[in-house]
Amino acid sequence: MPSPEDASTSTAPTVTFKSLGLIDPLLEAVDHLNYKTPTEIQAEVLPHALEGRDIIGVASTGSGKTAAFALPILQKLWEEPKGLFACVLAPTRELAYQISQQFEALGSAMGVRCTVLVGGLDMISQATSLAKKPHIVVATPGRLNDHLENTKGFSLRSLKYLVLDEADRLLDMDFGIAIDQILKVIPKERTTYLFSATMTTKVAKLQRASLSNPVRVEVSTKYSTVSTLLQYYLFIPLVHKDVNLVYLVNSLVQNSIIIFTGTVQNAMRISIILRTLGFAAVPLHGQLSQSARLGALGKFKSGGRKILVATDVASRGLDIPSVDIVINFDIPHHSKDYIHRVGRTARAGRSGKSITLVSQYDVELLQRIETVLEKKMELWPTDKEEVALLRERVDEASRLAINELKDQNANGKGGHGRKRGSDATGGRDDRDRDDDVVQQGMPARKKKKGGR
């Protein structure tokens, strides 16, 4: 005989977007985007947000929090369609564009207009976009302040909503002063949403300064990885990291892969090594121009490139569907950075794998991560003979990469990859002809002289 608790659970109504109170245009949008049922953060936030309350949302990456704050803002905009309505602050340019795209997709039936204000792009074209009276501005704090100070006719005096997304990272990246300046020039009478993966002392201070009697919604009290993620490590001497990475990529070549590095230099170097060996790799890091960064991301998301070599600029907030494998070439120094990196795969209930390269100098970092996760990673099996067969070719590619980077620096081209063609911006170069090699994997033998 079922207990009373079982009976109440079995008869509990299923939460739907309609039962949460969304209007028809938004119900059509979520249906079109194939959002079947609300995520935990959406189900918790929407009732309070639709009542007009300030919200503190504590939720991990990949939890669906963008829709959690976008839907109530769009619903209120439908009821009161006037002027600049909401401003969303994001820590990175890529995340700002992604948030804007989600607002436009969810508000497609309403004709919502969004403008993105980020560094690295022309302020004049952004000012022109602002003159067209957008409903939503999504911005990085520094560039928003630039426009508040320098763009004639632009202000936030009529703002109804302020969203601080990834607040812990906004503050980690020293945007605190810029955010303080923004808070001084926006109306006190407004609704504020603050979303963060962690509640640090800095975030708590920001909360007190910017929110009024907020509702706190917390759906992940502990930093953890999802159960559908299989986590492995590969223990190798530091001098053999490059060849073991190529071995991994070669054996996993049919999958979409993100390789995370700790430095811009390594991101550039590894992407050149992989392209030299015939793999369709594209770099993403902070020294690329904004158009190159968006182009790299677009190429990877569309499947035009199967391998993204990235710094932590790609580790948080970005929703890249169908990433099969995350490889940590450089093990991160902080456990939360590891969790954000591997969170790029095994999203929305899908399975995924992560493999972390661990040298003799990284053992303590691995143990720290395992302690936080409360689980041991498994050793990834390798074929040492195959690795040995690849070594000569990888060493040669490494030398070529170092020389190419020296040439780029000498010519003042930095990390934009122009010498090797516009791979990062989605253009084609002579290495695109090797895409058929990529689908087959790299044969473990030395090519004839003159071959790639």
mmCIF file of N, CA, C and O in Angstrom, residues 292-388:
data_model
loop_
_atom_site.group_PDB
_atom_site.id
_atom_site.type_symbol
_atom_site.label_atom_id
_atom_site.label_comp_id
_atom_site.label_asym_id
_atom_site.label_seq_id
_atom_site.Cartn_x
_atom_site.Cartn_y
_atom_site.Cartn_z
ATOM 1 N N ALA A 292 36.414 37.491 -35.499
ATOM 2 C CA ALA A 292 37.079 36.182 -35.588
ATOM 3 C C ALA A 292 36.572 35.239 -34.504
ATOM 4 O O ALA A 292 36.380 34.049 -34.736
ATOM 5 N N ARG A 293 36.323 35.790 -33.305
ATOM 6 C CA ARG A 293 35.806 34.951 -32.219
ATOM 7 C C ARG A 293 34.416 34.422 -32.557
ATOM 8 O O ARG A 293 34.123 33.232 -32.375
ATOM 9 N N LEU A 294 33.555 35.307 -33.045
ATOM 10 C CA LEU A 294 32.207 34.869 -33.415
ATOM 11 C C LEU A 294 32.252 33.897 -34.582
ATOM 12 O O LEU A 294 31.476 32.938 -34.652
ATOM 13 N N GLY A 295 33.175 34.144 -35.523
ATOM 14 C CA GLY A 295 33.314 33.242 -36.671
ATOM 15 C C GLY A 295 33.776 31.862 -36.248
ATOM 16 O O GLY A 295 33.276 30.842 -36.737
ATOM 17 N N ALA A 296 34.731 31.809 -35.317
ATOM 18 C CA ALA A 296 35.229 30.524 -34.820
ATOM 19 C C ALA A 296 34.109 29.743 -34.144
ATOM 20 O O ALA A 296 33.911 28.552 -34.389
ATOM 21 N N LEU A 297 33.361 30.441 -33.298
ATOM 22 C CA LEU A 297 32.263 29.805 -32.582
ATOM 23 C C LEU A 297 31.193 29.306 -33.555
ATOM 24 O O LEU A 297 30.685 28.190 -33.429
ATOM 25 N N GLY A 298 30.874 30.155 -34.538
ATOM 26 C CA GLY A 298 29.863 29.768 -35.530
ATOM 27 C C GLY A 298 30.287 28.565 -36.342
ATOM 28 O O GLY A 298 29.479 27.667 -36.636
ATOM 29 N N LYS A 299 31.563 28.531 -36.719
ATOM 30 C CA LYS A 299 32.082 27.412 -37.513
ATOM 31 C C LYS A 299 31.987 26.095 -36.730
ATOM 32 O O LYS A 299 31.635 25.055 -37.276
ATOM 33 N N PHE A 300 32.302 26.165 -35.429
ATOM 34 C CA PHE A 300 32.251 24.962 -34.602
ATOM 35 C C PHE A 300 30.804 24.531 -34.348
ATOM 36 O O PHE A 300 30.463 23.355 -34.461
ATOM 37 N N LYS A 301 29.934 25.489 -34.034
ATOM 38 C CA LYS A 301 28.543 25.152 -33.729
ATOM 39 C C LYS A 301 27.827 24.559 -34.944
ATOM 40 O O LYS A 301 26.955 23.708 -34.802
ATOM 41 N N SER A 302 28.212 25.026 -36.133
ATOM 42 C CA SER A 302 27.553 24.534 -37.348
ATOM 43 C C SER A 302 28.117 23.191 -37.817
ATOM 44 O O SER A 302 27.575 22.573 -38.727
ATOM 45 N N GLY A 303 29.234 22.756 -37.224
ATOM 46 C CA GLY A 303 29.860 21.508 -37.636
ATOM 47 C C GLY A 303 30.897 21.676 -38.722
ATOM 48 O O GLY A 303 31.489 20.705 -39.187
ATOM 49 N N GLY A 304 31.144 22.928 -39.136
ATOM 50 C CA GLY A 304 32.168 23.177 -40.152
ATOM 51 C C GLY A 304 33.564 22.853 -39.653
ATOM 52 O O GLY A 304 34.455 22.547 -40.430
ATOM 53 N N ARG A 305 33.754 22.955 -38.357
ATOM 54 C CA ARG A 305 34.998 22.525 -37.717
ATOM 55 C C ARG A 305 34.620 21.593 -36.567
ATOM 56 O O ARG A 305 33.768 21.923 -35.756
ATOM 57 N N LYS A 306 35.278 20.458 -36.494
ATOM 58 C CA LYS A 306 34.943 19.462 -35.468
ATOM 59 C C LYS A 306 35.690 19.693 -34.164
ATOM 60 O O LYS A 306 35.359 19.114 -33.140
ATOM 61 N N ILE A 307 36.748 20.530 -34.208
ATOM 62 C CA ILE A 307 37.590 20.720 -33.030
ATOM 63 C C ILE A 307 37.721 22.213 -32.732
ATOM 64 O O ILE A 307 38.108 22.996 -33.603
ATOM 65 N N LEU A 308 37.380 22.597 -31.509
ATOM 66 C CA LEU A 308 37.558 23.965 -31.042
ATOM 67 C C LEU A 308 38.660 23.956 -29.995
ATOM 68 O O LEU A 308 38.581 23.210 -29.010
ATOM 69 N N VAL A 309 39.715 24.746 -30.205
ATOM 70 C CA VAL A 309 40.810 24.856 -29.239
ATOM 71 C C VAL A 309 40.644 26.197 -28.539
ATOM 72 O O VAL A 309 40.788 27.246 -29.170
ATOM 73 N N ALA A 310 40.312 26.170 -27.243
ATOM 74 C CA ALA A 310 39.854 27.393 -26.584
ATOM 75 C C ALA A 310 40.506 27.604 -25.230
ATOM 76 O O ALA A 310 40.885 26.660 -24.538
ATOM 77 N N THR A 311 40.609 28.867 -24.859
ATOM 78 C CA THR A 311 40.925 29.223 -23.486
ATOM 79 C C THR A 311 39.616 29.239 -22.703
ATOM 80 O O THR A 311 38.556 28.910 -23.246
ATOM 81 N N ASP A 312 39.661 29.689 -21.462
ATOM 82 C CA ASP A 312 38.449 29.678 -20.630
ATOM 83 C C ASP A 312 37.402 30.685 -21.084
ATOM 84 O O ASP A 312 36.323 30.751 -20.490
ATOM 85 N N VAL A 313 37.682 31.444 -22.161
ATOM 86 C CA VAL A 313 36.662 32.321 -22.728
ATOM 87 C C VAL A 313 35.443 31.505 -23.182
ATOM 88 O O VAL A 313 34.325 32.015 -23.264
ATOM 89 N N ALA A 314 35.649 30.204 -23.444
ATOM 90 C CA ALA A 314 34.544 29.348 -23.899
ATOM 91 C C ALA A 314 34.016 28.421 -22.808
ATOM 92 O O ALA A 314 33.190 27.565 -23.090
ATOM 93 N N SER A 315 34.484 28.609 -21.568
ATOM 94 C CA SER A 315 34.156 27.601 -20.557
ATOM 95 C C SER A 315 32.842 27.839 -19.838
ATOM 96 O O SER A 315 32.296 26.932 -19.233
ATOM 97 N N ARG A 316 32.335 29.086 -19.881
ATOM 98 C CA ARG A 316 31.130 29.360 -19.096
ATOM 99 C C ARG A 316 30.053 30.021 -19.925
ATOM 100 O O ARG A 316 30.327 30.892 -20.744
ATOM 101 N N GLY A 317 28.824 29.586 -19.692
ATOM 102 C CA GLY A 317 27.666 30.271 -20.254
ATOM 103 C C GLY A 317 27.319 29.901 -21.671
ATOM 104 O O GLY A 317 26.153 29.904 -22.039
ATOM 105 N N LEU A 318 28.307 29.571 -22.509
ATOM 106 C CA LEU A 318 28.011 29.324 -23.916
ATOM 107 C C LEU A 318 27.270 27.997 -24.095
ATOM 108 O O LEU A 318 27.690 26.974 -23.579
ATOM 109 N N ASP A 319 26.195 28.057 -24.838
ATOM 110 C CA ASP A 319 25.412 26.854 -25.104
ATOM 111 C C ASP A 319 25.787 26.344 -26.484
ATOM 112 O O ASP A 319 25.298 26.829 -27.496
ATOM 113 N N ILE A 320 26.710 25.392 -26.513
ATOM 114 C CA ILE A 320 27.149 24.803 -27.776
ATOM 115 C C ILE A 320 26.577 23.394 -27.828
ATOM 116 O O ILE A 320 27.024 22.513 -27.094
ATOM 117 N N PRO A 321 25.565 23.158 -28.655
ATOM 118 C CA PRO A 321 24.920 21.838 -28.653
ATOM 119 C C PRO A 321 25.834 20.751 -29.187
ATOM 120 O O PRO A 321 26.729 20.995 -30.003
ATOM 121 N N SER A 322 25.613 19.559 -28.700
ATOM 122 C CA SER A 322 26.256 18.352 -29.246
ATOM 123 C C SER A 322 27.770 18.369 -29.185
ATOM 124 O O SER A 322 28.438 17.999 -30.150
ATOM 125 N N VAL A 323 28.344 18.810 -28.073
ATOM 126 C CA VAL A 323 29.775 18.621 -27.849
ATOM 127 C C VAL A 323 29.939 17.233 -27.241
ATOM 128 O O VAL A 323 29.404 16.934 -26.190
ATOM 129 N N ASP A 324 30.686 16.371 -27.939
ATOM 130 C CA ASP A 324 30.822 14.985 -27.481
ATOM 131 C C ASP A 324 31.890 14.839 -26.397
ATOM 132 O O ASP A 324 31.715 14.089 -25.443
ATOM 133 N N ILE A 325 33.002 15.561 -26.584
ATOM 134 C CA ILE A 325 34.166 15.336 -25.711
ATOM 135 C C ILE A 325 34.836 16.663 -25.363
ATOM 136 O O ILE A 325 35.011 17.530 -26.228
ATOM 137 N N VAL A 326 35.205 16.811 -24.102
ATOM 138 C CA VAL A 326 36.040 17.923 -23.652
ATOM 139 C C VAL A 326 37.394 17.357 -23.243
ATOM 140 O O VAL A 326 37.464 16.404 -22.462
ATOM 141 N N ILE A 327 38.470 17.932 -23.790
ATOM 142 C CA ILE A 327 39.824 17.537 -23.408
ATOM 143 C C ILE A 327 40.485 18.721 -22.703
ATOM 144 O O ILE A 327 40.540 19.824 -23.258
ATOM 145 N N ASN A 328 40.949 18.517 -21.480
ATOM 146 C CA ASN A 328 41.726 19.531 -20.774
ATOM 147 C C ASN A 328 43.204 19.313 -21.085
ATOM 148 O O ASN A 328 43.838 18.454 -20.466
ATOM 149 N N PHE A 329 43.734 20.079 -22.050
ATOM 150 C CA PHE A 329 45.163 19.976 -22.348
ATOM 151 C C PHE A 329 45.958 20.505 -21.153
ATOM 152 O O PHE A 329 46.938 19.900 -20.730
ATOM 153 N N ASP A 330 45.531 21.653 -20.623
ATOM 154 C CA ASP A 330 46.112 22.196 -19.386
ATOM 155 C C ASP A 330 45.073 22.025 -18.290
ATOM 156 O O ASP A 330 43.952 22.537 -18.413
ATOM 157 N N ILE A 331 45.424 21.331 -17.230
ATOM 158 C CA ILE A 331 44.492 21.135 -16.130
ATOM 159 C C ILE A 331 44.249 22.474 -15.438
ATOM 160 O O ILE A 331 45.191 23.223 -15.170
ATOM 161 N N PRO A 332 42.997 22.842 -15.168
ATOM 162 C CA PRO A 332 42.750 24.140 -14.524
ATOM 163 C C PRO A 332 43.194 24.140 -13.056
ATOM 164 O O PRO A 332 43.221 23.092 -12.408
ATOM 165 N N HIS A 333 43.526 25.322 -12.547
ATOM 166 C CA HIS A 333 44.015 25.424 -11.168
ATOM 167 C C HIS A 333 42.884 25.458 -10.153
ATOM 168 O O HIS A 333 43.114 25.217 -8.968
ATOM 169 N N HIS A 334 41.670 25.759 -10.607
ATOM 170 C CA HIS A 334 40.536 25.832 -9.688
ATOM 171 C C HIS A 334 39.484 24.797 -10.083
ATOM 172 O O HIS A 334 39.166 24.642 -11.265
ATOM 173 N N SER A 335 38.935 24.124 -9.100
ATOM 174 C CA SER A 335 37.963 23.060 -9.366
ATOM 175 C C SER A 335 36.732 23.584 -10.092
ATOM 176 O O SER A 335 36.182 22.920 -10.963
ATOM 177 N N LYS A 336 36.279 24.806 -9.745
ATOM 178 C CA LYS A 336 35.074 25.320 -10.400
ATOM 179 C C LYS A 336 35.330 25.585 -11.884
ATOM 180 O O LYS A 336 34.420 25.446 -12.705
ATOM 181 N N ASP A 337 36.584 25.935 -12.251
ATOM 182 C CA ASP A 337 36.897 26.110 -13.672
ATOM 183 C C ASP A 337 36.831 24.768 -14.397
ATOM 184 O O ASP A 337 36.368 24.687 -15.543
ATOM 185 N N TYR A 338 37.291 23.700 -13.725
ATOM 186 C CA TYR A 338 37.180 22.357 -14.310
ATOM 187 C C TYR A 338 35.711 22.018 -14.543
ATOM 188 O O TYR A 338 35.334 21.529 -15.626
ATOM 189 N N ILE A 339 34.855 22.288 -13.553
ATOM 190 C CA ILE A 339 33.429 21.932 -13.669
ATOM 191 C C ILE A 339 32.773 22.718 -14.795
ATOM 192 O O ILE A 339 31.959 22.177 -15.551
ATOM 193 N N HIS A 340 33.131 23.992 -14.945
ATOM 194 C CA HIS A 340 32.564 24.771 -16.048
ATOM 195 C C HIS A 340 33.053 24.262 -17.401
ATOM 196 O O HIS A 340 32.280 24.200 -18.364
ATOM 197 N N ARG A 341 34.319 23.908 -17.481
ATOM 198 C CA ARG A 341 34.847 23.387 -18.761
ATOM 199 C C ARG A 341 34.126 22.110 -19.182
ATOM 200 O O ARG A 341 33.631 22.007 -20.305
ATOM 201 N N VAL A 342 34.117 21.131 -18.286
ATOM 202 C CA VAL A 342 33.524 19.842 -18.664
ATOM 203 C C VAL A 342 32.007 19.964 -18.807
ATOM 204 O O VAL A 342 31.358 19.104 -19.416
ATOM 205 N N GLY A 343 31.438 21.058 -18.279
ATOM 206 C CA GLY A 343 30.015 21.306 -18.451
ATOM 207 C C GLY A 343 29.627 21.688 -19.864
ATOM 208 O O GLY A 343 28.440 21.833 -20.181
ATOM 209 N N ARG A 344 30.607 21.825 -20.750
ATOM 210 C CA ARG A 344 30.292 22.083 -22.176
ATOM 211 C C ARG A 344 29.746 20.830 -22.846
ATOM 212 O O ARG A 344 29.164 20.899 -23.931
ATOM 213 N N THR A 345 29.978 19.669 -22.266
ATOM 214 C CA THR A 345 29.430 18.422 -22.812
ATOM 215 C C THR A 345 28.464 17.829 -21.790
ATOM 216 O O THR A 345 28.346 18.326 -20.678
ATOM 217 N N ALA A 346 27.750 16.774 -22.191
ATOM 218 C CA ALA A 346 26.749 16.116 -21.331
ATOM 219 C C ALA A 346 25.709 17.122 -20.851
ATOM 220 O O ALA A 346 25.348 17.165 -19.680
ATOM 221 N N ARG A 347 25.207 17.949 -21.772
ATOM 222 C CA ARG A 347 24.213 18.962 -21.429
ATOM 223 C C ARG A 347 22.803 18.461 -21.729
ATOM 224 O O ARG A 347 22.611 17.653 -22.626
ATOM 225 N N ALA A 348 21.842 18.995 -21.000
ATOM 226 C CA ALA A 348 20.416 18.710 -21.225
ATOM 227 C C ALA A 348 20.126 17.212 -21.295
ATOM 228 O O ALA A 348 19.391 16.749 -22.157
ATOM 229 N N GLY A 349 20.754 16.454 -20.395
ATOM 230 C CA GLY A 349 20.464 15.023 -20.302
ATOM 231 C C GLY A 349 21.266 14.146 -21.241
ATOM 232 O O GLY A 349 21.174 12.918 -21.175
ATOM 233 N N ARG A 350 22.061 14.755 -22.143
ATOM 234 C CA ARG A 350 22.873 13.946 -23.054
ATOM 235 C C ARG A 350 24.118 13.430 -22.333
ATOM 236 O O ARG A 350 24.520 13.955 -21.304
ATOM 237 N N SER A 351 24.733 12.407 -22.909
ATOM 238 C CA SER A 351 25.964 11.877 -22.332
ATOM 239 C C SER A 351 27.166 12.591 -22.948
ATOM 240 O O SER A 351 27.051 13.242 -23.987
ATOM 241 N N GLY A 352 28.313 12.453 -22.304
ATOM 242 C CA GLY A 352 29.531 13.061 -22.817
ATOM 243 C C GLY A 352 30.734 12.528 -22.064
ATOM 244 O O GLY A 352 30.598 11.836 -21.052
ATOM 245 N N LYS A 353 31.917 12.858 -22.573
ATOM 246 C CA LYS A 353 33.160 12.413 -21.935
ATOM 247 C C LYS A 353 34.088 13.607 -21.749
ATOM 248 O O LYS A 353 34.112 14.529 -22.568
ATOM 249 N N SER A 354 34.882 13.551 -20.678
ATOM 250 C CA SER A 354 35.964 14.512 -20.503
ATOM 251 C C SER A 354 37.248 13.735 -20.235
ATOM 252 O O SER A 354 37.223 12.698 -19.563
ATOM 253 N N ILE A 355 38.342 14.243 -20.795
ATOM 254 C CA ILE A 355 39.659 13.624 -20.594
ATOM 255 C C ILE A 355 40.630 14.732 -20.198
ATOM 256 O O ILE A 355 40.750 15.736 -20.902
ATOM 257 N N THR A 356 41.295 14.576 -19.078
ATOM 258 C CA THR A 356 42.227 15.585 -18.586
ATOM 259 C C THR A 356 43.651 15.044 -18.658
ATOM 260 O O THR A 356 43.940 13.967 -18.125
ATOM 261 N N LEU A 357 44.534 15.786 -19.341
ATOM 262 C CA LEU A 357 45.940 15.403 -19.420
ATOM 263 C C LEU A 357 46.637 15.829 -18.128
ATOM 264 O O LEU A 357 46.580 17.004 -17.748
ATOM 265 N N VAL A 358 47.278 14.891 -17.482
ATOM 266 C CA VAL A 358 47.908 15.141 -16.178
ATOM 267 C C VAL A 358 49.385 14.788 -16.269
ATOM 268 O O VAL A 358 49.747 13.644 -16.547
ATOM 269 N N SER A 359 50.236 15.792 -16.074
ATOM 270 C CA SER A 359 51.680 15.539 -16.077
ATOM 271 C C SER A 359 52.150 15.289 -14.644
ATOM 272 O O SER A 359 51.366 15.357 -13.697
ATOM 273 N N GLN A 360 53.439 15.052 -14.504
ATOM 274 C CA GLN A 360 54.001 14.797 -13.167
ATOM 275 C C GLN A 360 53.861 16.011 -12.249
ATOM 276 O O GLN A 360 53.931 15.882 -11.029
ATOM 277 N N TYR A 361 53.613 17.195 -12.827
ATOM 278 C CA TYR A 361 53.480 18.410 -12.026
ATOM 279 C C TYR A 361 52.016 18.719 -11.656
ATOM 280 O O TYR A 361 51.752 19.706 -10.961
ATOM 281 N N ASP A 362 51.089 17.926 -12.171
ATOM 282 C CA ASP A 362 49.663 18.238 -12.024
ATOM 283 C C ASP A 362 48.905 17.315 -11.072
ATOM 284 O O ASP A 362 47.689 17.447 -10.932
ATOM 285 N N VAL A 363 49.612 16.378 -10.446
ATOM 286 C CA VAL A 363 48.927 15.348 -9.651
ATOM 287 C C VAL A 363 48.109 15.971 -8.520
ATOM 288 O O VAL A 363 46.953 15.579 -8.278
ATOM 289 N N GLU A 364 48.676 16.975 -7.850
ATOM 290 C CA GLU A 364 47.962 17.596 -6.733
ATOM 291 C C GLU A 364 46.681 18.294 -7.214
ATOM 292 O O GLU A 364 45.640 18.244 -6.544
ATOM 293 N N LEU A 365 46.746 18.933 -8.389
ATOM 294 C CA LEU A 365 45.565 19.591 -8.942
ATOM 295 C C LEU A 365 44.466 18.577 -9.249
ATOM 296 O O LEU A 365 43.286 18.816 -8.979
ATOM 297 N N LEU A 366 44.853 17.432 -9.805
ATOM 298 C CA LEU A 366 43.879 16.372 -10.093
ATOM 299 C C LEU A 366 43.222 15.891 -8.799
ATOM 300 O O LEU A 366 41.993 15.721 -8.737
ATOM 301 N N GLN A 367 44.032 15.681 -7.762
ATOM 302 C CA GLN A 367 43.494 15.198 -6.483
ATOM 303 C C GLN A 367 42.524 16.200 -5.869
ATOM 304 O O GLN A 367 41.505 15.826 -5.294
ATOM 305 N N ARG A 368 42.834 17.499 -6.021
ATOM 306 C CA ARG A 368 41.940 18.540 -5.510
ATOM 307 C C ARG A 368 40.585 18.493 -6.210
ATOM 308 O O ARG A 368 39.534 18.596 -5.581
ATOM 309 N N ILE A 369 40.622 18.343 -7.525
ATOM 310 C CA ILE A 369 39.379 18.277 -8.305
ATOM 311 C C ILE A 369 38.567 17.050 -7.895
ATOM 312 O O ILE A 369 37.354 17.126 -7.689
ATOM 313 N N GLU A 370 39.242 15.910 -7.748
ATOM 314 C CA GLU A 370 38.544 14.674 -7.354
ATOM 315 C C GLU A 370 37.931 14.817 -5.959
ATOM 316 O O GLU A 370 36.839 14.285 -5.697
ATOM 317 N N THR A 371 38.601 15.550 -5.074
ATOM 318 C CA THR A 371 38.065 15.765 -3.724
ATOM 319 C C THR A 371 36.771 16.570 -3.783
ATOM 320 O O THR A 371 35.778 16.239 -3.119
ATOM 321 N N VAL A 372 36.760 17.619 -4.600
ATOM 322 C CA VAL A 372 35.555 18.446 -4.739
ATOM 323 C C VAL A 372 34.418 17.642 -5.370
ATOM 324 O O VAL A 372 33.262 17.734 -4.956
ATOM 325 N N LEU A 373 34.756 16.830 -6.389
ATOM 326 C CA LEU A 373 33.740 16.029 -7.077
ATOM 327 C C LEU A 373 33.266 14.839 -6.246
ATOM 328 O O LEU A 373 32.208 14.265 -6.530
ATOM 329 N N GLU A 374 34.079 14.469 -5.259
ATOM 330 C CA GLU A 374 33.811 13.278 -4.440
ATOM 331 C C GLU A 374 33.723 12.024 -5.311
ATOM 332 O O GLU A 374 32.889 11.140 -5.090
ATOM 333 N N LYS A 375 34.583 11.969 -6.303
ATOM 334 C CA LYS A 375 34.669 10.774 -7.146
ATOM 335 C C LYS A 375 36.048 10.718 -7.800
ATOM 336 O O LYS A 375 36.701 11.752 -7.995
ATOM 337 N N LYS A 376 36.482 9.509 -8.113
ATOM 338 C CA LYS A 376 37.764 9.316 -8.783
ATOM 339 C C LYS A 376 37.541 9.229 -10.285
ATOM 340 O O LYS A 376 36.592 8.589 -10.753
ATOM 341 N N MET A 377 38.421 9.880 -11.042
ATOM 342 C CA MET A 377 38.363 9.736 -12.500
ATOM 343 C C MET A 377 39.006 8.416 -12.907
ATOM 344 O O MET A 377 39.894 7.904 -12.217
ATOM 345 N N GLU A 378 38.582 7.896 -14.035
ATOM 346 C CA GLU A 378 39.151 6.650 -14.555
ATOM 347 C C GLU A 378 40.311 6.955 -15.488
ATOM 348 O O GLU A 378 40.357 8.009 -16.128
ATOM 349 N N LEU A 379 41.249 6.026 -15.572
ATOM 350 C CA LEU A 379 42.388 6.180 -16.478
ATOM 351 C C LEU A 379 41.947 5.879 -17.904
ATOM 352 O O LEU A 379 41.323 4.852 -18.172
ATOM 353 N N TRP A 380 42.258 6.796 -18.830
ATOM 354 C CA TRP A 380 41.930 6.584 -20.247
ATOM 355 C C TRP A 380 42.950 5.632 -20.863
ATOM 356 O O TRP A 380 44.163 5.860 -20.774
ATOM 357 N N PRO A 381 42.499 4.553 -21.509
ATOM 358 C CA PRO A 381 43.461 3.595 -22.075
ATOM 359 C C PRO A 381 44.147 4.145 -23.328
ATOM 360 O O PRO A 381 43.518 4.821 -24.138
ATOM 361 N N THR A 382 45.430 3.885 -23.456
ATOM 362 C CA THR A 382 46.175 4.324 -24.646
ATOM 363 C C THR A 382 47.002 3.167 -25.197
ATOM 364 O O THR A 382 47.342 2.234 -24.477
ATOM 365 N N ASP A 383 47.312 3.279 -26.482
ATOM 366 C CA ASP A 383 48.187 2.311 -27.148
ATOM 367 C C ASP A 383 49.554 2.982 -27.297
ATOM 368 O O ASP A 383 49.739 3.858 -28.141
ATOM 369 N N LYS A 384 50.503 2.580 -26.461
ATOM 370 C CA LYS A 384 51.802 3.261 -26.433
ATOM 371 C C LYS A 384 52.554 3.145 -27.754
ATOM 372 O O LYS A 384 53.309 4.040 -28.136
ATOM 373 N N GLU A 385 52.349 2.050 -28.465
ATOM 374 C CA GLU A 385 53.014 1.886 -29.770
ATOM 375 C C GLU A 385 52.481 2.909 -30.774
ATOM 376 O O GLU A 385 53.244 3.494 -31.537
ATOM 377 N N GLU A 386 51.174 3.112 -30.779
ATOM 378 C CA GLU A 386 50.596 4.112 -31.688
ATOM 379 C C GLU A 386 51.089 5.503 -31.344
ATOM 380 O O GLU A 386 51.370 6.316 -32.224
ATOM 381 N N VAL A 387 51.164 5.803 -30.053
ATOM 382 C CA VAL A 387 51.673 7.103 -29.620
ATOM 383 C C VAL A 387 53.103 7.292 -30.115
ATOM 384 O O VAL A 387 53.465 8.348 -30.650
ATOM 385 N N ALA A 388 53.923 6.265 -29.985
ATOM 386 C CA ALA A 388 55.326 6.344 -30.419
ATOM 387 C C ALA A 388 55.425 6.580 -31.921
ATOM 388 O O ALA A 388 56.280 7.336 -32.386
#
